[in-house]
Coordinates of C-alpha atoms and ligand atoms in Angstrom, one line a residue:
M1 CA -63.8 -11.0 -63.6
D2 CA -61.7 -8.0 -64.8
I3 CA -59.3 -7.0 -62.0
D4 CA -56.4 -6.0 -64.3
I5 CA -56.9 -2.3 -63.7
F6 CA -56.5 -2.7 -60.0
E7 CA -53.3 -4.6 -60.4
A8 CA -52.0 -2.1 -63.0
Y9 CA -52.8 1.1 -61.1
E10 CA -53.7 0.6 -57.5
S11 CA -50.9 0.7 -55.0
N12 CA -49.2 -2.4 -53.9
V13 CA -50.6 -1.7 -50.4
R14 CA -54.0 -3.1 -51.3
R15 CA -55.0 -6.0 -49.1
Y16 CA -58.6 -7.1 -49.2
G17 CA -58.7 -7.0 -53.0
R18 CA -56.0 -9.6 -53.0
S19 CA -57.9 -11.7 -50.3
F20 CA -61.1 -11.6 -52.3
P21 CA -60.1 -11.4 -55.9
T22 CA -63.4 -10.5 -57.5
V23 CA -65.2 -7.2 -58.2
F24 CA -68.2 -6.5 -55.9
K25 CA -71.1 -4.5 -57.1
K26 CA -74.2 -4.8 -54.9
S27 CA -75.1 -5.6 -51.3
L28 CA -78.1 -6.0 -49.0
G29 CA -78.1 -7.1 -45.4
A30 CA -75.4 -9.7 -44.9
T31 CA -75.1 -10.5 -48.6
I32 CA -72.7 -8.9 -51.1
W33 CA -72.8 -9.8 -54.8
D34 CA -70.0 -9.6 -57.3
E35 CA -70.3 -8.3 -60.9
S36 CA -71.2 -11.8 -62.2
G37 CA -74.0 -12.0 -59.6
E38 CA -72.2 -14.5 -57.3
P39 CA -73.5 -14.0 -53.7
Y40 CA -71.2 -14.0 -50.6
I41 CA -72.2 -13.9 -47.0
D42 CA -70.3 -11.1 -45.3
F43 CA -68.7 -11.9 -42.0
L44 CA -66.2 -9.2 -42.5
V45 CA -68.6 -6.2 -42.7
G46 CA -66.1 -3.5 -43.5
S47 CA -64.0 -4.7 -40.6
G48 CA -66.8 -3.9 -38.2
A49 CA -68.1 -0.7 -40.0
L50 CA -71.3 -2.3 -41.2
N51 CA -72.8 -3.8 -38.1
Y52 CA -76.3 -3.0 -39.3
G53 CA -75.7 -4.8 -42.6
H54 CA -75.4 -3.4 -46.1
N55 CA -78.0 -0.9 -47.2
N56 CA -80.2 -1.4 -44.2
P57 CA -83.5 0.0 -45.5
D58 CA -84.4 1.6 -42.1
I59 CA -81.1 3.5 -42.1
M60 CA -80.8 4.3 -45.8
A61 CA -84.3 5.5 -46.5
P62 CA -83.9 8.7 -44.5
A63 CA -80.5 9.3 -46.3
I64 CA -82.0 8.9 -49.7
Q65 CA -84.8 11.3 -48.8
Y66 CA -82.3 13.7 -47.3
L67 CA -80.2 13.8 -50.5
A68 CA -83.3 14.2 -52.7
E69 CA -84.2 17.3 -50.7
K70 CA -80.9 19.1 -51.6
S71 CA -79.9 19.2 -48.0
I72 CA -76.5 20.1 -46.6
V73 CA -73.9 17.4 -47.2
L74 CA -70.7 19.0 -45.8
S75 CA -70.7 21.6 -43.1
L76 CA -67.3 21.6 -41.3
D77 CA -68.5 22.1 -37.7
M78 CA -71.3 24.6 -38.4
Y79 CA -74.7 24.0 -36.9
T80 CA -77.0 22.0 -39.2
A81 CA -80.4 20.6 -38.7
A82 CA -79.0 17.0 -39.4
K83 CA -76.4 17.5 -36.7
R84 CA -79.0 18.8 -34.3
D85 CA -81.2 15.7 -34.9
F86 CA -78.2 13.4 -34.5
I87 CA -77.2 15.0 -31.2
E88 CA -80.8 14.8 -29.9
V89 CA -81.2 11.2 -30.8
F90 CA -77.8 10.1 -29.6
V91 CA -78.4 11.8 -26.2
E92 CA -82.0 10.5 -25.8
S93 CA -81.6 7.0 -27.2
I94 CA -78.0 6.1 -26.3
L95 CA -76.6 8.2 -23.5
K96 CA -79.6 8.9 -21.2
P97 CA -80.9 5.4 -21.0
R98 CA -77.4 4.3 -19.9
G99 CA -77.1 7.1 -17.3
L100 CA -74.2 8.5 -19.2
S101 CA -73.4 12.2 -19.6
Y102 CA -70.8 13.3 -22.1
K103 CA -69.9 16.3 -24.3
I104 CA -69.6 15.2 -27.9
Q105 CA -66.6 16.2 -30.0
F106 CA -66.7 15.7 -33.8
P107 CA -63.1 15.0 -35.0
G108 CA -62.2 14.0 -38.5
P109 CA -64.2 11.0 -39.7
T110 CA -61.9 8.0 -39.1
G111 CA -61.3 6.0 -36.0
T112 CA -57.7 7.2 -35.8
N113 CA -58.8 10.8 -35.9
A114 CA -60.9 10.2 -32.8
N115 CA -58.1 8.5 -30.9
E116 CA -55.7 11.3 -31.8
A117 CA -58.2 13.9 -30.4
A118 CA -58.7 11.8 -27.3
L119 CA -54.9 11.5 -26.7
A120 CA -54.3 15.2 -27.3
L121 CA -57.1 16.2 -24.9
A122 CA -55.8 13.9 -22.2
R123 CA -52.3 15.4 -22.6
K124 CA -53.7 18.9 -22.5
Y125 CA -55.9 18.2 -19.5
T126 CA -53.1 16.6 -17.4
G127 CA -50.1 18.4 -18.7
R128 CA -48.4 15.0 -19.0
S129 CA -47.0 13.5 -22.1
S130 CA -46.8 9.7 -21.8
V131 CA -49.7 7.3 -22.3
M132 CA -50.2 3.7 -21.0
A133 CA -51.2 1.3 -23.7
F134 CA -51.6 -2.4 -23.9
T135 CA -50.0 -5.4 -25.5
N136 CA -51.8 -6.4 -28.7
S137 CA -53.7 -3.2 -28.9
Y138 CA -54.6 -1.5 -32.2
H139 CA -55.6 2.1 -32.4
G140 CA -55.1 3.2 -36.0
M141 CA -52.5 4.3 -38.5
S142 CA -51.7 8.0 -37.7
L143 CA -48.6 8.6 -35.7
G144 CA -50.1 9.0 -32.2
S145 CA -52.4 6.0 -32.7
L146 CA -49.5 3.9 -34.1
A147 CA -47.4 4.8 -31.1
V148 CA -50.0 3.3 -28.7
S149 CA -50.6 0.3 -30.9
G150 CA -48.9 -3.0 -29.9
S151 CA -48.1 -4.9 -33.1
A152 CA -44.5 -4.5 -34.1
S153 CA -45.2 -4.5 -37.9
T154 CA -47.8 -1.8 -37.4
R155 CA -45.7 0.4 -35.1
Q156 CA -42.7 0.3 -37.5
L157 CA -44.7 2.3 -40.0
G158 CA -44.2 6.0 -40.4
G159 CA -40.4 5.8 -39.9
V160 CA -40.4 8.2 -37.0
A161 CA -40.0 7.8 -33.3
R162 CA -43.0 6.7 -31.3
H163 CA -42.3 8.4 -28.0
D164 CA -44.2 8.7 -24.8
V165 CA -45.8 5.3 -24.5
I166 CA -45.6 2.9 -21.6
R167 CA -46.5 -0.6 -22.7
V168 CA -48.4 -2.7 -20.1
P169 CA -49.9 -6.2 -20.3
Y170 CA -53.5 -6.6 -21.2
E171 CA -55.7 -8.9 -19.0
N172 CA -54.3 -12.5 -19.2
Y173 CA -51.1 -11.4 -20.9
P174 CA -48.6 -13.2 -21.0
N175 CA -50.7 -15.8 -19.2
Q176 CA -53.8 -16.2 -17.0
T177 CA -51.9 -16.1 -13.8
F178 CA -50.3 -12.7 -14.2
D179 CA -52.4 -9.9 -12.6
S180 CA -51.8 -7.0 -14.9
A181 CA -54.1 -4.6 -13.1
S182 CA -52.2 -5.0 -9.8
Y183 CA -49.0 -4.5 -11.7
I184 CA -50.2 -1.3 -13.2
D185 CA -51.5 -0.1 -9.8
H186 CA -48.2 -1.0 -8.3
V187 CA -45.9 0.7 -10.8
L188 CA -48.0 3.9 -10.8
G189 CA -47.7 4.1 -7.0
D190 CA -44.0 3.2 -6.7
P191 CA -41.6 6.1 -7.0
G192 CA -38.9 3.5 -7.8
S193 CA -40.7 1.9 -10.7
G194 CA -39.1 4.1 -13.3
I195 CA -42.5 4.6 -14.9
E196 CA -43.7 8.1 -14.9
K197 CA -47.3 9.0 -14.3
P198 CA -49.1 9.0 -17.7
A199 CA -51.7 11.4 -19.0
A200 CA -54.0 8.5 -19.9
I201 CA -54.6 4.8 -20.1
I202 CA -56.1 3.8 -23.4
L203 CA -57.7 0.4 -24.0
E204 CA -60.1 -1.6 -26.2
P205 CA -62.6 -3.7 -24.1
I206 CA -62.1 -6.3 -26.9
Q207 CA -58.9 -6.3 -28.9
A208 CA -60.2 -7.1 -32.3
E209 CA -57.1 -6.7 -34.4
G210 CA -55.0 -8.1 -31.5
G211 CA -56.8 -11.5 -31.7
M212 CA -60.3 -11.0 -30.2
N213 CA -58.9 -10.8 -26.7
T214 CA -61.6 -9.9 -24.2
A215 CA -61.3 -7.9 -21.0
S216 CA -63.5 -9.1 -18.1
A217 CA -65.8 -6.8 -16.1
P218 CA -63.8 -7.0 -12.9
W219 CA -60.6 -6.1 -14.8
L220 CA -62.2 -3.1 -16.6
S221 CA -63.6 -1.8 -13.3
E222 CA -60.2 -2.3 -11.7
I223 CA -58.5 -0.3 -14.5
Q224 CA -61.1 2.5 -14.0
R225 CA -60.4 2.5 -10.2
I226 CA -56.7 2.7 -10.8
C227 CA -57.1 5.6 -13.2
R228 CA -59.2 7.5 -10.6
K229 CA -56.8 6.6 -7.8
H230 CA -53.7 7.9 -9.7
D231 CA -55.5 10.8 -11.4
V232 CA -55.0 9.4 -14.9
V233 CA -57.5 9.9 -17.8
F234 CA -59.3 6.6 -18.7
I235 CA -59.9 6.4 -22.5
V236 CA -61.9 3.6 -24.0
D237 CA -61.3 3.0 -27.7
D238 CA -64.7 1.5 -28.6
I239 CA -64.2 2.1 -32.4
Q240 CA -64.5 -1.6 -33.4
A241 CA -66.2 -3.2 -30.4
G242 CA -68.8 -0.4 -29.9
S243 CA -71.8 0.8 -31.9
G244 CA -73.7 -2.4 -31.1
R245 CA -71.1 -5.0 -32.0
T246 CA -71.2 -7.0 -28.7
G247 CA -75.0 -6.8 -28.5
D248 CA -75.0 -3.7 -26.3
F249 CA -74.4 -0.3 -27.8
F250 CA -71.1 0.2 -25.9
S251 CA -68.9 -2.8 -25.4
F252 CA -68.1 -1.8 -21.8
E253 CA -71.8 -1.6 -20.6
F254 CA -71.6 -5.0 -19.0
A255 CA -68.8 -3.8 -16.7
K256 CA -70.8 -0.8 -15.5
I257 CA -67.9 1.5 -16.0
E258 CA -68.0 5.1 -17.1
P259 CA -64.7 6.0 -18.9
D260 CA -63.6 9.6 -19.0
I261 CA -63.3 9.6 -22.8
V262 CA -64.9 7.2 -25.3
C263 CA -64.0 7.0 -29.0
L264 CA -66.6 5.8 -31.5
S265 CA -66.3 5.4 -35.3
K266 CA -66.7 2.5 -37.8
S267 CA -70.3 1.5 -37.4
L268 CA -71.4 4.7 -35.7
S269 CA -73.0 6.0 -38.9
G270 CA -74.9 2.7 -39.3
S271 CA -74.4 2.9 -43.0
G272 CA -70.7 2.7 -43.8
N273 CA -70.4 6.5 -44.1
P274 CA -67.4 7.8 -42.2
L275 CA -68.3 9.3 -38.8
S276 CA -66.4 9.6 -35.6
I277 CA -67.1 11.1 -32.2
V278 CA -65.2 11.6 -29.0
L279 CA -67.3 11.5 -25.9
I280 CA -65.8 13.6 -23.2
R281 CA -66.5 13.8 -19.5
P282 CA -68.0 17.3 -19.3
D283 CA -65.5 18.9 -16.9
M284 CA -62.7 17.6 -19.1
D285 CA -63.9 19.5 -22.2
I286 CA -61.2 22.1 -21.9
W287 CA -60.7 22.6 -25.7
N288 CA -60.4 26.2 -26.8
P289 CA -62.7 27.1 -29.8
G290 CA -61.2 25.7 -33.0
E291 CA -58.2 24.3 -31.2
H292 CA -58.7 20.9 -32.7
S293 CA -59.9 20.8 -36.3
G294 CA -60.5 18.8 -39.4
T295 CA -62.4 19.4 -42.7
F296 CA -64.7 16.4 -42.7
R297 CA -66.2 16.8 -39.3
G298 CA -69.6 17.7 -40.7
N299 CA -70.6 14.6 -42.7
N300 CA -74.4 15.3 -42.6
L301 CA -75.3 12.2 -44.5
A302 CA -73.6 10.2 -41.8
F303 CA -75.5 12.2 -39.1
V304 CA -78.8 11.3 -40.8
T305 CA -78.0 7.5 -41.0
S306 CA -76.5 7.5 -37.5
A307 CA -79.7 9.1 -36.1
A308 CA -81.7 6.4 -37.8
M309 CA -79.5 3.7 -36.3
C310 CA -79.5 5.2 -32.8
T311 CA -83.3 5.3 -32.8
M312 CA -83.3 1.5 -33.3
W313 CA -81.8 1.2 -29.9
S314 CA -85.0 2.5 -28.3
D315 CA -86.9 -0.4 -29.9
R316 CA -87.2 -3.4 -27.6
Q317 CA -88.0 -5.7 -30.5
F318 CA -84.7 -4.7 -32.1
T319 CA -82.5 -5.1 -29.0
T320 CA -84.2 -8.5 -28.2
A321 CA -83.5 -9.7 -31.7
V322 CA -79.8 -8.7 -31.5
E323 CA -79.5 -10.5 -28.1
R324 CA -81.1 -13.6 -29.6
T325 CA -78.7 -13.5 -32.7
A326 CA -75.7 -13.2 -30.4
V327 CA -76.8 -16.3 -28.4
K328 CA -77.3 -18.2 -31.7
L329 CA -73.9 -17.2 -33.0
Q330 CA -72.2 -18.3 -29.8
E331 CA -74.0 -21.7 -30.0
H332 CA -72.9 -22.1 -33.6
L333 CA -69.3 -21.4 -32.6
D334 CA -69.3 -23.7 -29.5
R335 CA -70.4 -26.5 -31.9
L336 CA -67.6 -25.7 -34.3
V337 CA -65.0 -25.7 -31.5
A338 CA -66.2 -29.1 -30.3
K339 CA -66.4 -30.5 -33.9
F340 CA -62.9 -29.4 -35.1
P341 CA -60.4 -29.7 -32.2
K342 CA -57.6 -30.3 -34.7
C343 CA -58.2 -26.8 -36.3
I344 CA -59.6 -24.7 -33.5
E345 CA -58.0 -24.0 -30.1
Q346 CA -60.7 -21.9 -28.5
K347 CA -63.6 -19.5 -29.1
R348 CA -62.9 -15.9 -28.4
G349 CA -64.8 -12.6 -28.2
R350 CA -68.2 -11.7 -26.8
G351 CA -71.7 -11.4 -28.2
L352 CA -71.5 -10.8 -31.9
M353 CA -67.9 -9.8 -31.7
A354 CA -66.6 -13.3 -32.1
G355 CA -63.5 -15.2 -33.1
L356 CA -62.0 -18.6 -33.5
K357 CA -58.4 -19.0 -32.3
C358 CA -57.0 -21.6 -34.6
R359 CA -54.0 -23.9 -34.2
S360 CA -52.0 -22.0 -36.8
H361 CA -52.0 -19.3 -39.5
A362 CA -52.0 -22.1 -42.1
V363 CA -55.4 -23.3 -40.8
V364 CA -56.9 -19.8 -41.0
S365 CA -55.4 -19.2 -44.5
R366 CA -56.8 -22.4 -45.9
V367 CA -60.3 -21.9 -44.3
H368 CA -60.3 -18.3 -45.6
D369 CA -59.6 -19.4 -49.2
V370 CA -62.1 -22.3 -49.2
A371 CA -64.8 -20.2 -47.5
F372 CA -64.3 -17.5 -50.2
E373 CA -64.6 -20.1 -53.0
N374 CA -67.9 -21.3 -51.4
G375 CA -69.3 -17.8 -50.9
L376 CA -68.3 -16.5 -47.4
L377 CA -66.1 -13.5 -46.6
I378 CA -64.0 -13.8 -43.4
E379 CA -60.8 -12.1 -42.2
S380 CA -58.1 -13.0 -39.7
S381 CA -56.6 -11.1 -36.8
G382 CA -54.0 -11.6 -34.0
P383 CA -50.3 -11.1 -33.9
N384 CA -49.8 -14.4 -35.8
R385 CA -53.0 -14.0 -37.8
D386 CA -54.3 -17.3 -36.4
V387 CA -57.7 -16.0 -35.3
I388 CA -60.7 -16.1 -37.6
K389 CA -62.8 -13.0 -37.0
V390 CA -66.5 -13.8 -37.1
L391 CA -68.4 -10.5 -37.5
P392 CA -71.8 -11.0 -39.1
P393 CA -74.0 -8.0 -39.2
I394 CA -75.8 -7.8 -35.8
T395 CA -79.1 -7.6 -37.9
I396 CA -78.3 -10.8 -39.9
S397 CA -81.3 -13.0 -40.6
D398 CA -81.3 -16.6 -39.2
G399 CA -81.1 -18.0 -42.7
E400 CA -78.0 -15.9 -43.6
L401 CA -76.3 -16.7 -40.3
D402 CA -76.9 -20.5 -40.7
H403 CA -75.7 -20.4 -44.3
G404 CA -72.5 -18.5 -43.4
I405 CA -71.8 -20.9 -40.6
A406 CA -72.5 -23.9 -42.8
I407 CA -69.8 -22.6 -45.3
L408 CA -67.4 -22.1 -42.4
D409 CA -68.1 -25.6 -41.1
Q410 CA -67.5 -27.0 -44.6
A411 CA -64.2 -25.1 -45.0
L412 CA -63.0 -26.4 -41.6
Q413 CA -64.1 -29.9 -42.6
E414 CA -62.0 -29.7 -45.8
K415 CA -59.0 -28.5 -43.9
T416 CA -59.4 -31.4 -41.4
N417 CA -59.8 -33.9 -44.2
G418 CA -56.8 -32.5 -46.0
D419 CA -54.4 -33.0 -43.1
Ligands
PLP501 C1 -60.0 -0.5 -32.0 C2 -59.7 0.3 -33.2 N1 -59.3 1.6 -33.0 C3 -59.0 2.4 -34.1 C4 -59.1 1.9 -35.4 C5 -58.7 2.8 -36.5 O1 -59.8 3.2 -37.2 P1 -59.7 3.8 -38.7 O2 -59.2 2.7 -39.6 O3 -61.0 4.3 -39.1 O4 -58.7 4.9 -38.6 C6 -59.5 0.6 -35.6 C7 -59.6 0.1 -37.0 O5 -59.6 -1.1 -37.2 C8 -59.8 -0.2 -34.5 O6 -60.2 -1.5 -34.7

């Protein structure tokens, strides 16, 4: 496999190319093939950006037709027919059935663009500058998002100060007995706490990069209650956990909360095309026209594929199949946890957003390499990179899921035998 050109010319910063040193060429569903025709089951799915699998025909067919008709591809934030269709479908298939009412902002196309817009709006709305953010959070690589992210190595990037952030413990941090929600409530109400009232609290209902840590429904409701009590904007970063990943469209549905602002990206287009939105409580939509901007806010191909994806959520057969796959995945992982106690400490995550917390980074590293040799793509997360992320497409077939899990099982077996 010729990878010389990447090593010669692509920046040292490249990561996944090093983890999976082959050249990929084709993909369909949960399978991705390299140039020599070798298949791999994909449990990495563009780090959560391909929840509906690669080249999902129900999503890609309208896009192919759209391109063939010489339709608009880029439109800044002008009105286009594709954007109108997307808004209609998103409102009818996603927001209304969940009793949600939001204005939709189209920021730049990446997740971090959405978070920057959300943080800027919360600051404008409240006139305050600081933001409360959680341990082990990850919100993106631009400066505002870096500032609210937890990981030390991530935050050090940029080489400039990351002001205006109040770091608070996520649920079960540093241990299960510490009640972080009461702590937050207390410091916000105590004039002696030394902690100023923030513009917003930003959180991920499941911290993917932070190690697949899940927040419970009572904790999420409590954070919402605290935000309302102290007049603080509640922002949910649903960039990785949303767009269907947990088995529900939004990862916070199970907690029956209604955040003031929700950020979506990654799998929102359903196709791997970049698309982000910021959902804003209507009375909070105080932007002046053109006040927040970005060239690539009008990715019409992404509107077309996203509309096709959102329509799927009105189909009972589709949602039932996703629920069933989530149960099947969880059963598989319970079995692996019971079978490999020397390698795995616990199962993490929820629905199809799953992880295996391993005993060390060395376990994860070995399992990753053996899995790749045997045809499975997985990645790691967590501050010590000791969690295996298991993110199959939510539309994965039973056969592909069983095959991917069998490769994972075999890799864990080899690691166990090798010790
Ligand atoms: C929760 C969360 N927020 C924000 C981001 C940043 O998204 P992007 O890489 O598209 O800027 C990510 C990316 O992994 C993420 O997982």
